[in-house]
Amino acid sequence: MRLASLTQVPEALRPGYDPQAHGVGIVHLGLGAFHKAHQAALTDLALAAEGGDWRILGVSLRSPKASDELHPQNGLYTLIAKGAEGTEARVIGAIADAICSAGDPEPALAAMAAPGTRIVSLTVTEKAYGLDRAAHGCDPAHPAVAADLANPAAPQGVLGLLTEALRRRRDAGLAPFTVLCCDNLPENGVLLRGAVVDFARRIDPALADWIAAEVAFPSTMVDRITPAATPATLAEAAALTGCEDLAAIETETFVQWVIEDNFPQGRPAWEKAGAIFTDNVTAFETMKLRMLNGSHSMLAYAGFHAGCPYVRDVMAARSLAKLVRRHLAAAAATLPEIPGIDTAAYAEALAKRFENPEIAHETFQIAMDGSEKMPQRVFSAVADARAKGVDCRAFTFATAAWARHLSGATHDCDAYALRDPRAAELQAMAEVKEADEIVAALRRAAFVPPALAADEAFWAEVAGLLAEMLFEPMRDVIAREAAF
Ligand code: CS2
């Protein structure tokens, strides 16, 4: 049977507004599954509730795949949400069009510099920014940063694109756009602001001053577990809508967005879609990074090496699920109090989300980019744990499991690619076969905070666990650990 196009989707699944009647107000960099399941979905609800010229131009920075899928569909795609309540599909109309900036940044820059653009948002993953986190600036040795510093008029990287677009707006006498970072980084707005201002200062100090004075960088906490789409996702979308959709995605029903309300040029009515506006984003962000993402990283490394391809398999393995709950509790104990938030209930809700049998979230996918993720997810918790006298065993276990993953092979000698921007450096460390030596090398890595590097007891425990993980099947180590 020939499938209809998404524009002919049944009325009940269509956006609750006429997409064509709304102009573009947002340019989004990093057009991946997460953006489509999170910000675009909430913008869709905000448009239905309150209207406004807030549709999104999606920009993929590296591969044209996402734009090739969305452009012929007029930006429309099916969002499939799956939870205990069942499965629900609807067509999202918030994305007006999609382009790819790799090779030719001009269309993206022109869109960012257009008078109607009031927000530029980003989900590009931690590694794409080129941050120097300790210095609150940019890292001039990062490949994209280095290339854009050498050729700022034709940027390819995030900092270069933002800076060149802001320069064009300043020169045209236009108000700047608000920069909305939606990646899993602590105080993401503050970090990105520091990096953009530092980048601009290296090429045009007056522009750096203008950005520092005029541009808002609200921080956000974003949350929705969204696996990569597979052929099964597309088949399910076709079955649910009767339409062909190459850009369909699936996600969980849960969604959370906590945003600092600092949008001088306005914003969509995201609160109508359930977003929480607060000036205490950092507390929510720390809680989510340490509890959800910290336990995710731990279970990804330990689970992958214990033969669990998906998070739901981890939660079905009793010993490992126990370690997930241990990690959640330990992470919760490191946090300051957040008024109105019960971290024990949050931990329980997270465990339930991880168990979701409908979501096939790959442990190998979460295991990616550990050197970019471990600092805010696990390492940052240790300083607070030490100060509060919280047992650090959950964090040493997570760190050892990550170190185990650096070897590039499972216990049965199946090799896999280590996907990390520092893969070469990390592999070289892991090639030294003794756990003590691997740990000594990791401790000296630039992404380990100095106070943690100096924590003898922490690394001694990591080395002990790593020695076990290197020589025994991960399942045995997990079983022993969970028996404590
Ligand atoms: C995951 C996150 O891949 C990962 O590293 O921990 O993508 C996680 O699924 C999201 O942050 C959930 O909001």
Short mmCIF file of C-alpha atoms and ligand atoms in Angstrom, two decimals:
data_model
loop_
_atom_site.label_atom_id
_atom_site.label_comp_id
_atom_site.label_asym_id
_atom_site.label_seq_id
_atom_site.Cartn_x
_atom_site.Cartn_y
_atom_site.Cartn_z
CA MET A 1 0.00 0.00 0.00
CA ARG A 2 1.27 3.45 -0.91
CA LEU A 3 1.55 5.67 2.16
CA ALA A 4 0.24 9.23 2.23
CA SER A 5 2.49 12.21 2.87
CA LEU A 6 2.57 13.71 6.36
CA THR A 7 0.62 16.76 5.20
CA GLN A 8 -2.35 14.39 4.82
CA VAL A 9 -2.14 12.99 8.32
CA PRO A 10 -5.55 12.50 10.04
CA GLU A 11 -6.89 15.63 11.72
CA ALA A 12 -6.54 14.21 15.25
CA LEU A 13 -2.75 13.83 14.85
CA ARG A 14 -2.13 17.26 13.29
CA PRO A 15 -0.58 20.24 15.11
CA GLY A 16 -3.20 22.24 17.00
CA TYR A 17 -2.55 25.33 14.83
CA ASP A 18 -1.74 26.19 11.23
CA PRO A 19 2.04 25.96 11.01
CA GLN A 20 2.23 28.10 7.86
CA ALA A 21 0.61 31.01 9.70
CA HIS A 22 3.62 31.40 12.00
CA GLY A 23 6.99 32.88 11.07
CA VAL A 24 10.42 31.76 12.24
CA GLY A 25 11.73 33.28 15.49
CA ILE A 26 14.25 30.62 16.52
CA VAL A 27 17.30 29.20 14.79
CA HIS A 28 18.35 25.92 16.38
CA LEU A 29 21.87 24.54 16.00
CA GLY A 30 22.14 20.75 16.34
CA LEU A 31 19.09 19.23 14.74
CA GLY A 32 19.13 15.83 16.43
CA ALA A 33 16.55 13.48 17.93
CA PHE A 34 16.75 15.22 21.30
CA HIS A 35 15.78 18.62 19.89
CA LYS A 36 12.89 17.07 17.99
CA ALA A 37 11.63 15.27 21.12
CA HIS A 38 12.15 18.15 23.53
CA GLN A 39 12.37 21.82 22.55
CA ALA A 40 10.56 21.48 19.21
CA ALA A 41 7.78 19.43 20.83
CA LEU A 42 7.29 22.00 23.60
CA THR A 43 7.45 24.87 21.12
CA ASP A 44 4.73 23.09 19.16
CA LEU A 45 2.49 23.06 22.24
CA ALA A 46 3.32 26.70 22.98
CA LEU A 47 2.38 27.66 19.41
CA ALA A 48 -0.90 25.80 19.76
CA ALA A 49 -1.62 27.54 23.07
CA GLU A 50 -0.53 31.07 22.33
CA GLY A 51 0.66 31.42 18.72
CA GLY A 52 3.42 33.84 17.79
CA ASP A 53 6.17 33.84 15.19
CA TRP A 54 8.18 31.23 16.99
CA ARG A 55 8.73 28.46 14.52
CA ILE A 56 12.21 27.00 14.29
CA LEU A 57 14.76 26.84 11.51
CA GLY A 58 16.79 23.71 12.29
CA VAL A 59 20.46 23.67 11.39
CA SER A 60 22.56 20.53 11.38
CA LEU A 61 26.21 21.37 11.74
CA ARG A 62 27.92 18.30 10.38
CA SER A 63 25.80 15.83 8.46
CA PRO A 64 22.95 16.78 6.10
CA LYS A 65 21.02 13.64 7.14
CA ALA A 66 18.53 15.40 9.44
CA SER A 67 17.91 18.26 7.01
CA ASP A 68 17.61 15.86 4.06
CA GLU A 69 14.90 14.01 5.98
CA LEU A 70 12.99 17.05 7.22
CA HIS A 71 13.22 19.49 4.32
CA PRO A 72 11.13 17.44 1.83
CA GLN A 73 8.50 16.98 4.59
CA ASN A 74 8.14 20.75 5.18
CA GLY A 75 9.72 20.23 8.59
CA LEU A 76 6.89 17.94 9.73
CA TYR A 77 7.65 14.73 11.63
CA THR A 78 5.94 12.24 13.91
CA LEU A 79 6.76 12.21 17.59
CA ILE A 80 5.97 8.88 19.24
CA ALA A 81 5.83 9.05 23.05
CA LYS A 82 5.91 5.78 24.98
CA GLY A 83 5.20 5.16 28.63
CA ALA A 84 3.26 2.99 31.06
CA GLU A 85 0.13 4.86 29.93
CA GLY A 86 0.60 3.58 26.39
CA THR A 87 1.86 4.96 23.09
CA GLU A 88 0.83 8.26 21.59
CA ALA A 89 1.78 9.77 18.24
CA ARG A 90 1.36 13.32 16.98
CA VAL A 91 2.78 15.37 14.17
CA ILE A 92 4.97 18.31 15.17
CA GLY A 93 4.72 21.51 13.13
CA ALA A 94 7.21 23.70 15.02
CA ILE A 95 10.12 23.18 12.64
CA ALA A 96 9.64 25.41 9.61
CA ASP A 97 12.61 24.11 7.64
CA ALA A 98 15.96 22.43 8.04
CA ILE A 99 19.38 23.15 6.54
CA CYS A 100 22.94 21.93 6.98
CA SER A 101 25.76 24.42 7.59
CA ALA A 102 28.68 22.07 6.87
CA GLY A 103 30.56 23.35 3.85
CA ASP A 104 28.50 26.53 3.49
CA PRO A 105 27.65 28.45 6.66
CA GLU A 106 26.07 31.38 4.78
CA PRO A 107 22.37 30.29 4.92
CA ALA A 108 22.67 29.57 8.66
CA LEU A 109 24.44 32.88 9.34
CA ALA A 110 21.87 34.80 7.28
CA ALA A 111 19.06 33.17 9.28
CA MET A 112 20.74 33.93 12.63
CA ALA A 113 21.27 37.55 11.54
CA ALA A 114 17.70 37.97 10.22
CA PRO A 115 15.64 40.62 12.08
CA GLY A 116 12.92 38.09 12.99
CA THR A 117 15.32 35.75 14.78
CA ARG A 118 15.14 36.37 18.51
CA ILE A 119 16.53 33.13 19.92
CA VAL A 120 19.38 30.87 18.81
CA SER A 121 19.20 27.60 20.72
CA LEU A 122 21.65 24.71 20.75
CA THR A 123 21.87 20.97 21.34
CA VAL A 124 25.23 20.09 19.86
CA THR A 125 26.59 17.74 22.60
CA GLU A 126 29.18 18.65 25.20
CA LYS A 127 32.19 18.15 22.98
CA ALA A 128 31.14 20.43 20.12
CA TYR A 129 31.43 23.73 21.97
CA GLY A 130 35.19 23.86 22.45
CA LEU A 131 34.92 25.02 26.06
CA ASP A 132 37.76 25.59 28.46
CA ARG A 133 35.60 24.91 31.49
CA ALA A 134 38.18 25.73 34.16
CA ALA A 135 38.95 29.12 32.58
CA HIS A 136 35.28 29.84 31.70
CA GLY A 137 36.47 30.50 28.18
CA CYS A 138 37.05 28.75 24.87
CA ASP A 139 39.71 26.18 24.10
CA PRO A 140 41.78 27.55 21.19
CA ALA A 141 43.21 24.06 20.60
CA HIS A 142 39.73 22.57 19.92
CA PRO A 143 39.64 21.81 16.16
CA ALA A 144 36.50 23.84 15.36
CA VAL A 145 37.58 26.75 17.56
CA ALA A 146 41.05 26.82 15.99
CA ALA A 147 39.59 26.73 12.46
CA ASP A 148 37.07 29.48 13.20
CA LEU A 149 39.65 31.72 14.92
CA ALA A 150 41.74 31.44 11.74
CA ASN A 151 38.76 32.16 9.47
CA PRO A 152 36.04 33.91 11.50
CA ALA A 153 34.06 35.13 8.47
CA ALA A 154 33.25 31.56 7.35
CA PRO A 155 32.78 29.63 10.59
CA GLN A 156 31.87 25.97 10.93
CA GLY A 157 31.87 25.57 14.71
CA VAL A 158 29.39 26.71 17.31
CA LEU A 159 31.38 29.57 18.82
CA GLY A 160 32.34 30.88 15.37
CA LEU A 161 28.77 30.79 14.08
CA LEU A 162 27.34 32.54 17.14
CA THR A 163 30.05 35.22 17.12
CA GLU A 164 29.86 35.97 13.38
CA ALA A 165 26.04 36.14 13.48
CA LEU A 166 26.15 38.46 16.50
CA ARG A 167 28.73 40.64 14.72
CA ARG A 168 26.40 40.98 11.73
CA ARG A 169 23.51 41.99 13.97
CA ARG A 170 25.61 44.56 15.82
CA ASP A 171 26.86 46.02 12.52
CA ALA A 172 23.29 46.16 11.18
CA GLY A 173 22.06 47.91 14.32
CA LEU A 174 19.85 44.96 15.27
CA ALA A 175 19.23 43.74 18.80
CA PRO A 176 21.10 40.50 19.53
CA PHE A 177 19.32 37.16 19.79
CA THR A 178 19.14 35.32 23.09
CA VAL A 179 21.48 32.30 23.18
CA LEU A 180 19.78 29.25 24.71
CA CYS A 181 22.11 26.36 25.47
CA CYS A 182 20.19 23.08 25.88
CA ASP A 183 23.07 20.68 26.45
CA ASN A 184 23.75 18.67 29.60
CA LEU A 185 26.38 21.00 31.04
CA PRO A 186 26.44 22.59 34.48
CA GLU A 187 25.38 26.26 34.36
CA ASN A 188 25.25 25.86 30.60
CA GLY A 189 24.34 29.48 29.89
CA VAL A 190 27.21 30.78 32.00
CA LEU A 191 29.71 28.39 30.39
CA LEU A 192 28.62 29.24 26.86
CA ARG A 193 28.62 32.96 27.57
CA GLY A 194 32.20 32.75 28.83
CA ALA A 195 33.28 30.79 25.75
CA VAL A 196 31.60 33.12 23.23
CA VAL A 197 32.96 36.26 24.88
CA ASP A 198 36.46 34.76 25.06
CA PHE A 199 36.26 33.65 21.41
CA ALA A 200 35.07 37.09 20.28
CA ARG A 201 37.80 38.82 22.32
CA ARG A 202 40.45 36.93 20.38
CA ILE A 203 39.22 38.40 17.08
CA ASP A 204 37.40 41.64 17.94
CA PRO A 205 37.60 43.00 21.53
CA ALA A 206 34.89 45.63 20.94
CA LEU A 207 32.53 42.88 19.75
CA ALA A 208 33.37 40.89 22.89
CA ASP A 209 32.40 43.89 25.03
CA TRP A 210 29.13 44.29 23.11
CA ILE A 211 28.27 40.61 23.54
CA ALA A 212 29.14 40.71 27.25
CA ALA A 213 26.92 43.75 27.75
CA GLU A 214 24.00 42.95 25.44
CA VAL A 215 23.49 39.22 24.93
CA ALA A 216 21.44 37.05 27.29
CA PHE A 217 22.52 33.44 27.86
CA PRO A 218 19.83 31.88 30.09
CA SER A 219 20.75 28.55 31.68
CA THR A 220 18.46 25.55 31.26
CA MET A 221 17.97 22.03 32.51
CA VAL A 222 16.63 19.76 29.77
CA ASP A 223 15.31 16.25 30.25
CA ARG A 224 13.73 13.63 28.02
CA ILE A 225 15.20 10.19 27.37
CA THR A 226 15.36 9.88 23.59
CA PRO A 227 17.07 6.97 21.87
CA ALA A 228 18.30 7.30 18.29
CA ALA A 229 15.55 6.52 15.78
CA THR A 230 15.78 3.12 14.06
CA PRO A 231 13.99 1.54 11.06
CA ALA A 232 11.51 0.16 13.62
CA THR A 233 10.70 3.75 14.67
CA LEU A 234 9.85 4.70 11.08
CA ALA A 235 7.75 1.57 10.61
CA GLU A 236 5.85 2.26 13.82
CA ALA A 237 5.22 5.86 12.75
CA ALA A 238 3.85 4.67 9.43
CA ALA A 239 1.56 2.20 11.22
CA LEU A 240 0.31 4.86 13.65
CA THR A 241 -0.26 7.67 11.14
CA GLY A 242 -0.74 5.93 7.79
CA CYS A 243 1.90 8.32 6.41
CA GLU A 244 5.47 7.92 5.26
CA ASP A 245 7.87 9.72 7.57
CA LEU A 246 11.65 9.51 7.28
CA ALA A 247 12.14 11.86 10.23
CA ALA A 248 9.99 10.17 12.88
CA ILE A 249 11.37 9.79 16.38
CA GLU A 250 10.40 8.00 19.56
CA THR A 251 10.82 9.11 23.13
CA GLU A 252 9.43 8.60 26.64
CA THR A 253 6.27 10.36 27.81
CA PHE A 254 8.15 12.18 30.59
CA VAL A 255 9.52 15.61 29.68
CA GLN A 256 11.04 18.34 31.82
CA TRP A 257 12.47 21.75 30.99
CA VAL A 258 13.63 24.21 33.63
CA ILE A 259 14.63 27.59 32.24
CA GLU A 260 16.02 30.83 33.59
CA ASP A 261 13.58 33.51 32.42
CA ASN A 262 16.02 35.86 30.71
CA PHE A 263 14.75 36.52 27.16
CA PRO A 264 15.05 40.25 26.39
CA GLN A 265 13.68 39.72 22.85
CA GLY A 266 10.75 37.58 24.00
CA ARG A 267 10.11 33.85 23.84
CA PRO A 268 7.38 31.33 23.08
CA ALA A 269 4.88 30.62 25.85
CA TRP A 270 6.80 27.51 26.87
CA GLU A 271 5.18 27.59 30.32
CA LYS A 272 1.94 26.64 28.53
CA ALA A 273 3.76 23.47 27.46
CA GLY A 274 4.84 22.65 31.02
CA ALA A 275 8.26 24.33 31.15
CA ILE A 276 9.25 25.62 34.59
CA PHE A 277 10.71 29.13 34.78
CA THR A 278 12.93 29.77 37.80
CA ASP A 279 16.05 31.65 38.81
CA ASN A 280 17.37 28.51 40.48
CA VAL A 281 18.21 26.47 37.36
CA THR A 282 21.64 25.47 38.68
CA ALA A 283 20.14 23.46 41.53
CA PHE A 284 17.88 21.52 39.13
CA GLU A 285 20.71 21.07 36.66
CA THR A 286 23.08 19.70 39.30
CA MET A 287 20.42 17.33 40.56
CA LYS A 288 19.67 16.04 37.06
CA LEU A 289 23.30 15.77 35.99
CA ARG A 290 24.39 13.89 39.11
CA MET A 291 21.32 11.70 39.55
CA LEU A 292 19.95 10.95 36.07
CA ASN A 293 23.05 11.41 33.96
CA GLY A 294 25.53 10.19 36.59
CA SER A 295 23.68 6.91 37.11
CA HIS A 296 23.13 6.68 33.34
CA SER A 297 26.87 6.83 32.74
CA MET A 298 27.57 4.28 35.45
CA LEU A 299 24.93 1.87 34.15
CA ALA A 300 26.06 2.41 30.56
CA TYR A 301 29.65 1.33 31.26
CA ALA A 302 28.84 -1.42 33.73
CA GLY A 303 25.80 -2.55 31.72
CA PHE A 304 27.53 -2.63 28.35
CA HIS A 305 30.31 -4.78 29.79
CA ALA A 306 27.81 -7.01 31.56
CA GLY A 307 26.10 -7.79 28.25
CA CYS A 308 23.12 -5.43 28.60
CA PRO A 309 22.54 -3.67 25.26
CA TYR A 310 19.72 -1.46 26.57
CA VAL A 311 19.03 0.48 29.76
CA ARG A 312 15.87 -1.55 30.33
CA ASP A 313 18.03 -4.73 30.38
CA VAL A 314 20.19 -3.17 33.08
CA MET A 315 17.13 -2.52 35.18
CA ALA A 316 15.97 -6.11 34.69
CA ALA A 317 19.31 -7.42 36.02
CA ARG A 318 18.81 -7.44 39.79
CA SER A 319 22.35 -6.73 41.00
CA LEU A 320 22.96 -3.99 38.50
CA ALA A 321 19.60 -2.37 39.20
CA LYS A 322 20.61 -2.33 42.86
CA LEU A 323 23.79 -0.45 41.96
CA VAL A 324 21.75 2.05 39.94
CA ARG A 325 19.63 2.75 43.02
CA ARG A 326 22.78 3.00 45.15
CA HIS A 327 24.19 5.55 42.72
CA LEU A 328 20.97 7.57 42.72
CA ALA A 329 20.94 7.67 46.53
CA ALA A 330 24.61 8.62 46.79
CA ALA A 331 24.23 11.37 44.19
CA ALA A 332 21.14 12.69 45.99
CA ALA A 333 23.06 12.85 49.26
CA THR A 334 25.63 15.24 47.71
CA LEU A 335 23.02 17.84 46.73
CA PRO A 336 21.92 20.96 48.51
CA GLU A 337 18.24 21.07 49.35
CA ILE A 338 15.91 22.29 46.59
CA PRO A 339 12.69 23.70 48.02
CA GLY A 340 9.76 21.57 46.88
CA ILE A 341 11.91 18.71 45.58
CA ASP A 342 12.02 15.31 47.26
CA THR A 343 15.15 13.64 45.90
CA ALA A 344 14.07 10.18 47.10
CA ALA A 345 10.89 10.46 45.04
CA TYR A 346 12.93 11.82 42.12
CA ALA A 347 15.28 8.81 42.38
CA GLU A 348 12.33 6.43 42.36
CA ALA A 349 10.83 8.17 39.32
CA LEU A 350 14.18 7.92 37.52
CA ALA A 351 14.46 4.20 38.21
CA LYS A 352 10.95 3.74 36.77
CA ARG A 353 11.91 5.72 33.66
CA PHE A 354 15.02 3.61 33.18
CA GLU A 355 12.84 0.49 33.46
CA ASN A 356 10.48 1.65 30.66
CA PRO A 357 10.19 -1.53 28.54
CA GLU A 358 9.05 0.47 25.49
CA ILE A 359 12.26 2.47 25.20
CA ALA A 360 15.32 0.82 23.63
CA HIS A 361 18.04 3.16 24.85
CA GLU A 362 21.47 1.74 24.04
CA THR A 363 24.06 1.56 26.80
CA PHE A 364 26.75 1.90 24.11
CA GLN A 365 25.21 5.20 22.99
CA ILE A 366 25.24 6.64 26.51
CA ALA A 367 28.82 5.39 26.98
CA MET A 368 29.98 7.80 24.29
CA ASP A 369 32.09 10.86 25.16
CA GLY A 370 32.86 9.87 28.74
CA SER A 371 35.68 12.38 29.13
CA GLU A 372 33.17 15.15 28.39
CA LYS A 373 30.49 13.73 30.67
CA MET A 374 32.21 12.31 33.75
CA PRO A 375 33.31 15.68 35.20
CA GLN A 376 29.80 17.11 35.75
CA ARG A 377 28.05 13.77 36.22
CA VAL A 378 30.37 11.98 38.66
CA PHE A 379 33.56 13.91 39.53
CA SER A 380 31.71 17.05 40.67
CA ALA A 381 29.72 14.97 43.15
CA VAL A 382 32.86 13.74 44.92
CA ALA A 383 33.90 17.11 46.36
CA ASP A 384 30.45 17.57 47.92
CA ALA A 385 30.39 13.95 49.07
CA ARG A 386 33.71 14.43 50.86
CA ALA A 387 32.52 17.68 52.46
CA LYS A 388 29.31 16.02 53.67
CA GLY A 389 30.86 12.71 54.69
CA VAL A 390 28.88 10.77 52.04
CA ASP A 391 30.31 7.34 51.10
CA CYS A 392 32.01 7.65 47.69
CA ARG A 393 31.83 3.99 46.72
CA ALA A 394 29.15 4.62 44.06
CA PHE A 395 31.40 7.22 42.44
CA THR A 396 34.56 5.11 42.55
CA PHE A 397 32.57 2.26 41.01
CA ALA A 398 31.28 4.51 38.19
CA THR A 399 34.79 5.84 37.55
CA ALA A 400 36.28 2.34 37.47
CA ALA A 401 33.57 1.16 35.05
CA TRP A 402 34.35 4.10 32.75
CA ALA A 403 38.09 3.34 32.99
CA ARG A 404 37.30 -0.29 32.12
CA HIS A 405 35.50 0.89 28.98
CA LEU A 406 38.62 2.68 27.74
CA SER A 407 40.25 -0.66 26.89
CA GLY A 408 38.17 -0.94 23.69
CA ALA A 409 37.34 -4.64 24.17
CA THR A 410 34.89 -6.69 26.21
CA HIS A 411 35.89 -9.54 28.51
CA ASP A 412 35.26 -11.92 25.59
CA CYS A 413 37.71 -9.89 23.49
CA ASP A 414 35.07 -8.33 21.25
CA ALA A 415 36.59 -5.05 20.11
CA TYR A 416 34.56 -1.82 19.83
CA ALA A 417 35.46 1.72 18.87
CA LEU A 418 36.00 4.05 21.81
CA ARG A 419 33.82 7.02 20.89
CA ASP A 420 35.29 10.01 22.69
CA PRO A 421 36.89 13.23 21.44
CA ARG A 422 39.97 12.25 23.49
CA ALA A 423 39.91 8.63 22.29
CA ALA A 424 43.58 8.56 21.23
CA GLU A 425 44.81 10.00 24.56
CA LEU A 426 42.55 7.69 26.58
CA GLN A 427 43.43 4.58 24.59
CA ALA A 428 47.10 5.29 25.10
CA MET A 429 46.47 5.43 28.87
CA ALA A 430 44.46 2.20 28.82
CA GLU A 431 47.08 0.32 26.84
CA VAL A 432 49.20 0.19 29.96
CA LYS A 433 47.76 -3.02 31.33
CA GLU A 434 48.08 -2.59 35.12
CA ALA A 435 45.08 -0.94 36.79
CA ASP A 436 47.38 1.16 39.00
CA GLU A 437 49.14 2.63 36.00
CA ILE A 438 45.91 3.36 34.13
CA VAL A 439 44.51 5.12 37.17
CA ALA A 440 47.72 7.11 37.68
CA ALA A 441 47.50 8.34 34.07
CA LEU A 442 43.78 9.20 34.32
CA ARG A 443 44.35 11.18 37.49
CA ARG A 444 46.70 13.49 35.65
CA ALA A 445 44.25 14.17 32.78
CA ALA A 446 43.30 17.80 32.32
CA PHE A 447 39.57 17.07 32.70
CA VAL A 448 39.98 15.73 36.26
CA PRO A 449 39.51 18.57 38.77
CA PRO A 450 42.69 19.22 40.84
CA ALA A 451 41.00 18.49 44.17
CA LEU A 452 39.84 15.12 42.91
CA ALA A 453 43.24 14.35 41.37
CA ALA A 454 44.71 14.84 44.83
CA ASP A 455 42.21 12.49 46.53
CA GLU A 456 44.42 9.43 47.23
CA ALA A 457 41.68 7.35 48.81
CA PHE A 458 39.36 7.87 45.83
CA TRP A 459 41.88 6.70 43.26
CA ALA A 460 43.08 3.79 45.39
CA GLU A 461 39.50 2.49 45.45
CA VAL A 462 39.10 3.07 41.70
CA ALA A 463 42.32 1.13 41.06
CA GLY A 464 41.13 -1.79 43.19
CA LEU A 465 37.81 -2.00 41.37
CA LEU A 466 39.41 -1.54 37.96
CA ALA A 467 41.81 -4.41 38.62
CA GLU A 468 38.79 -6.65 39.26
CA MET A 469 36.95 -5.36 36.18
CA LEU A 470 39.94 -5.92 33.94
CA PHE A 471 40.45 -9.53 34.93
CA GLU A 472 37.00 -10.82 35.80
CA PRO A 473 33.71 -10.77 33.92
CA MET A 474 31.84 -7.54 34.75
CA ARG A 475 28.83 -9.54 35.87
CA ASP A 476 30.88 -11.14 38.67
CA VAL A 477 32.21 -7.79 39.85
CA ILE A 478 28.69 -6.37 39.84
CA ALA A 479 27.29 -9.33 41.77
CA ARG A 480 29.98 -8.97 44.46
CA GLU A 481 29.53 -5.21 44.63
CA ALA A 482 25.74 -5.50 44.97
CA ALA A 483 26.07 -8.08 47.73
CA PHE A 484 27.59 -5.51 50.12
C1 CS2 B 1 22.28 10.33 28.40
C2 CS2 B 1 21.42 11.55 28.13
O1 CS2 B 1 23.35 9.86 26.37
C3 CS2 B 1 23.52 10.27 27.52
O2 CS2 B 1 24.60 10.59 27.95
O3 CS2 B 1 22.65 10.33 29.74
O4 CS2 B 1 21.28 11.80 26.77
C4 CS2 B 1 20.04 11.44 28.79
O5 CS2 B 1 19.28 10.43 28.16
C5 CS2 B 1 19.29 12.74 28.75
O6 CS2 B 1 20.06 13.73 29.35
C6 CS2 B 1 17.94 12.60 29.41
O7 CS2 B 1 17.36 13.84 29.57
#
